[in-house]
XYZ file of C-alpha atoms in Angstrom:
264
model
C 0.000 0.000 0.000
C 1.184 3.581 -0.569
C 2.639 5.644 2.213
C 0.116 7.956 3.843
C 1.989 11.093 2.829
C 2.952 10.007 -0.707
C 1.156 11.761 -3.581
C -0.907 9.401 -5.719
C -1.578 9.202 -9.439
C -3.388 6.818 -11.790
C -1.358 4.286 -13.767
C -2.412 2.007 -16.602
C 0.027 -0.337 -18.314
C -0.565 -1.708 -21.807
C 1.685 -4.357 -23.339
C 2.815 -3.779 -26.923
C 2.670 -6.764 -29.304
C 6.271 -6.293 -30.445
C 8.618 -7.903 -27.906
C 6.144 -7.285 -25.082
C 7.311 -3.776 -24.204
C 5.277 -2.060 -21.485
C 3.538 1.209 -22.348
C 2.657 3.219 -19.249
C -0.025 5.917 -19.030
C 0.217 8.233 -16.012
C -2.533 10.687 -15.079
C -4.001 12.424 -12.048
C -7.159 10.308 -11.782
C -7.652 8.349 -14.980
C -8.873 11.285 -17.052
C -7.638 14.683 -18.242
C -3.935 15.469 -18.765
C -1.557 12.526 -18.838
C 1.885 11.356 -19.897
C 2.571 8.312 -22.087
C 5.837 6.430 -21.603
C 7.206 4.001 -24.229
C 4.661 3.669 -27.037
C 6.157 0.517 -28.510
C 5.435 -1.457 -31.644
C 1.774 -2.217 -32.246
C 0.428 -0.529 -29.119
C -1.089 2.510 -30.889
C -4.613 1.097 -31.521
C -5.123 -0.022 -27.918
C -3.441 3.099 -26.544
C -5.462 5.568 -28.614
C -8.667 3.704 -27.738
C -7.798 3.820 -24.028
C -7.073 7.540 -24.203
C -10.326 8.312 -26.031
C -12.511 6.120 -23.829
C -11.228 7.748 -20.656
C -10.976 11.355 -21.801
C -7.210 11.311 -21.389
C -5.206 14.105 -23.005
C -1.460 13.367 -23.258
C 0.918 16.301 -23.020
C 3.821 14.243 -24.397
C 5.051 10.793 -25.353
C 8.203 9.973 -23.397
C 10.740 7.266 -24.208
C 12.998 5.532 -21.703
C 15.408 4.901 -24.587
C 15.443 4.803 -28.367
C 15.162 1.091 -29.194
C 12.342 0.511 -31.650
C 10.395 -1.869 -29.408
C 9.902 1.119 -27.090
C 9.395 3.913 -29.639
C 7.990 2.427 -32.849
C 4.402 3.651 -32.392
C 5.460 6.834 -30.599
C 5.574 8.967 -33.769
C 2.084 7.753 -34.748
C 0.619 8.627 -31.365
C 2.469 11.930 -30.985
C 1.634 12.960 -34.554
C -2.025 11.983 -34.248
C -2.400 14.012 -31.056
C -0.093 16.890 -32.008
C 2.175 16.495 -28.976
C 5.963 16.291 -28.574
C 8.026 13.114 -28.473
C 10.525 13.399 -25.618
C 13.738 11.491 -24.909
C 17.358 11.972 -23.840
C 19.481 13.715 -26.465
C 22.015 10.870 -26.504
C 19.400 8.503 -27.952
C 17.786 10.886 -30.449
C 19.889 9.502 -33.324
C 18.115 6.160 -32.958
C 14.880 7.676 -34.231
C 16.311 8.086 -37.738
C 18.133 4.729 -37.795
C 15.917 2.352 -35.806
C 17.310 -0.856 -37.284
C 21.025 -0.089 -37.412
C 20.964 1.166 -33.822
C 19.168 -1.954 -32.585
C 21.057 -4.682 -34.390
C 24.727 -4.477 -35.488
C 23.771 -6.407 -38.638
C 21.063 -3.888 -39.577
C 17.810 -4.940 -41.276
C 19.185 -8.431 -41.962
C 20.161 -9.065 -38.354
C 18.362 -11.520 -36.074
C 16.849 -8.882 -33.793
C 15.405 -6.889 -36.673
C 14.074 -10.064 -38.255
C 12.463 -10.965 -34.932
C 10.570 -7.680 -34.742
C 9.686 -7.948 -38.435
C 8.013 -11.276 -37.717
C 5.902 -9.449 -35.135
C 4.636 -6.848 -37.582
C 7.321 -4.145 -37.820
C 7.965 -3.141 -41.428
C 11.684 -2.939 -42.076
C 11.184 -0.843 -45.208
C 9.940 2.210 -43.321
C 11.246 4.566 -40.682
C 8.929 6.461 -38.376
C 10.376 9.766 -37.215
C 8.404 12.037 -34.853
C 7.462 15.442 -36.241
C 8.210 17.277 -32.989
C 11.123 15.885 -30.969
C 12.076 17.458 -27.647
C 15.297 16.322 -26.006
C 16.814 16.814 -22.584
C 20.401 16.371 -21.476
C 22.400 16.128 -18.308
C 22.176 13.887 -15.271
C 18.747 14.962 -14.042
C 15.954 16.967 -15.691
C 12.640 17.980 -14.132
C 9.854 17.142 -16.577
C 6.720 17.578 -14.458
C 6.634 20.012 -11.554
C 7.261 23.715 -10.932
C 9.370 24.919 -13.848
C 9.342 21.470 -15.438
C 9.799 20.885 -19.156
C 6.194 19.680 -19.511
C 4.620 21.966 -16.924
C 3.249 21.662 -13.399
C 0.284 19.680 -11.999
C 0.096 17.430 -15.072
C -0.349 14.409 -12.803
C -2.100 16.232 -9.987
C -0.980 18.572 -7.200
C 2.461 17.844 -5.866
C 3.321 14.988 -8.246
C 6.663 15.479 -9.981
C 8.536 13.504 -12.639
C 12.306 13.665 -13.043
C 14.317 12.211 -15.910
C 17.505 10.613 -14.575
C 20.223 9.652 -17.048
C 21.082 5.947 -16.683
C 23.385 4.897 -19.558
C 24.561 1.367 -20.197
C 21.809 -0.367 -22.157
C 21.980 2.605 -24.536
C 23.798 5.940 -24.362
C 20.621 7.838 -23.499
C 18.760 5.343 -21.322
C 16.657 7.166 -18.761
C 14.812 6.440 -15.530
C 11.610 8.402 -14.962
C 11.305 8.969 -11.224
C 7.884 9.932 -9.855
C 7.630 11.199 -6.289
C 4.254 9.466 -5.859
C 2.692 6.018 -6.159
C -0.161 4.520 -8.198
C -3.584 4.696 -6.583
C -5.699 1.642 -5.760
C -7.549 1.879 -9.097
C -4.332 1.604 -11.095
C -3.572 -1.328 -13.378
C 0.002 -2.466 -12.732
C 1.998 -4.907 -14.837
C 1.538 -8.508 -13.703
C 1.612 -9.816 -10.985
C 0.068 -6.654 -9.555
C 1.091 -4.330 -6.757
C 4.077 -5.598 -4.769
C 3.476 -5.844 -1.056
C 4.637 -3.356 1.544
C 4.595 0.410 1.823
C 5.596 2.322 -1.300
C 6.787 5.926 -1.396
C 7.785 6.594 -5.010
C 7.775 5.068 -8.488
C 10.572 4.512 -11.013
C 9.977 3.654 -14.669
C 13.202 1.887 -15.534
C 12.847 0.973 -19.211
C 15.472 -1.640 -20.054
C 17.880 -0.635 -17.288
C 16.366 -2.759 -14.496
C 13.935 -5.681 -14.629
C 12.512 -8.008 -12.004
C 15.447 -10.339 -11.483
C 17.680 -8.977 -14.230
C 19.100 -5.896 -15.978
C 19.324 -4.673 -19.550
C 21.774 -6.202 -21.991
C 24.813 -4.202 -23.061
C 25.895 -6.076 -26.197
C 23.801 -4.072 -28.672
C 24.980 -0.922 -30.507
C 25.588 1.814 -27.938
C 25.609 -0.614 -25.034
C 28.401 -0.216 -22.498
C 29.038 -2.699 -19.701
C 31.164 -0.287 -17.687
C 28.521 2.438 -17.966
C 25.835 -0.032 -16.881
C 27.914 -1.010 -13.853
C 28.187 2.656 -12.869
C 24.456 3.170 -13.403
C 23.579 0.194 -11.215
C 25.935 1.402 -8.500
C 25.485 5.167 -8.600
C 21.910 5.582 -9.867
C 19.880 2.460 -9.131
C 21.909 1.857 -5.986
C 20.844 5.211 -4.538
C 17.096 4.767 -5.109
C 14.967 4.207 -1.985
C 14.215 0.588 -1.142
C 10.480 1.313 -0.987
C 10.329 2.642 -4.566
C 8.026 0.779 -6.941
C 9.836 -0.329 -10.109
C 7.948 -0.425 -13.423
C 10.290 -2.048 -15.963
C 10.135 -1.818 -19.734
C 9.235 -5.511 -19.915
C 7.683 -7.865 -17.394
C 6.261 -7.525 -13.887
C 6.516 -4.731 -11.373
C 8.910 -5.043 -8.456
C 10.561 -2.821 -5.854
C 14.072 -1.485 -5.451
C 14.373 -3.244 -2.103
C 13.383 -6.603 -3.541
C 15.845 -6.248 -6.406
C 18.642 -5.128 -4.117
C 18.103 -8.249 -2.027
C 17.543 -10.803 -4.797
C 18.725 -9.541 -8.191
C 22.144 -11.114 -8.853
C 23.238 -8.126 -10.947
C 22.683 -5.773 -8.009
C 23.933 -8.107 -5.316
C 27.386 -8.149 -6.905
C 27.741 -4.335 -6.862
């Protein structure tokens, strides 16, 4: 359950058909302004239907990193709604070369062929019309003076973008100072037990029981080690973790059981 003094927001997670990437929708109470994180391949129809049915009005589509399984439908959604597509500047180049920056063998490589078998056309490139980038170690996106404005997710709820390189050069954690309310739909297996005080959308940096691979273009094992030690390792134990694939977890649980964190 959330801490008594933690701000709350509404969360819905949709799973994209391509490689099962999680698409998160954050709002104040399930309607009105919202933020979309990681509109991956094939999620646009379900996402746009969810937004319309609930009167949700995204202010931006955010990406935790630039791999196509997390951004492929982002340009469609952002373009359809006339909103910006937002990601770290170090990953912006991936938007214009989605296949070469995913697989070292390009369109003929095994990873690209895998996503092609799940419906991604390798003869097209989707580039957002309006790209907004941020840089540096930490950027306030939602909150007083934030890049996307204040009170987007309700009074007192802030979102910070924290640079977490390793899986890619521009991999980012989105840190929310609140927790999902009781009406939220979390990734399986549902809300982890215990008191929660904040939420971290980790993309492909941290998963339940594992971490992101570093053997793809732009991956860096040494950078990932630093991220796990200096960024993930400083997050509060009672923070809810919403990974880019798979179930929710907590920082405390991963610190205690994840072999990639235990060795830090």
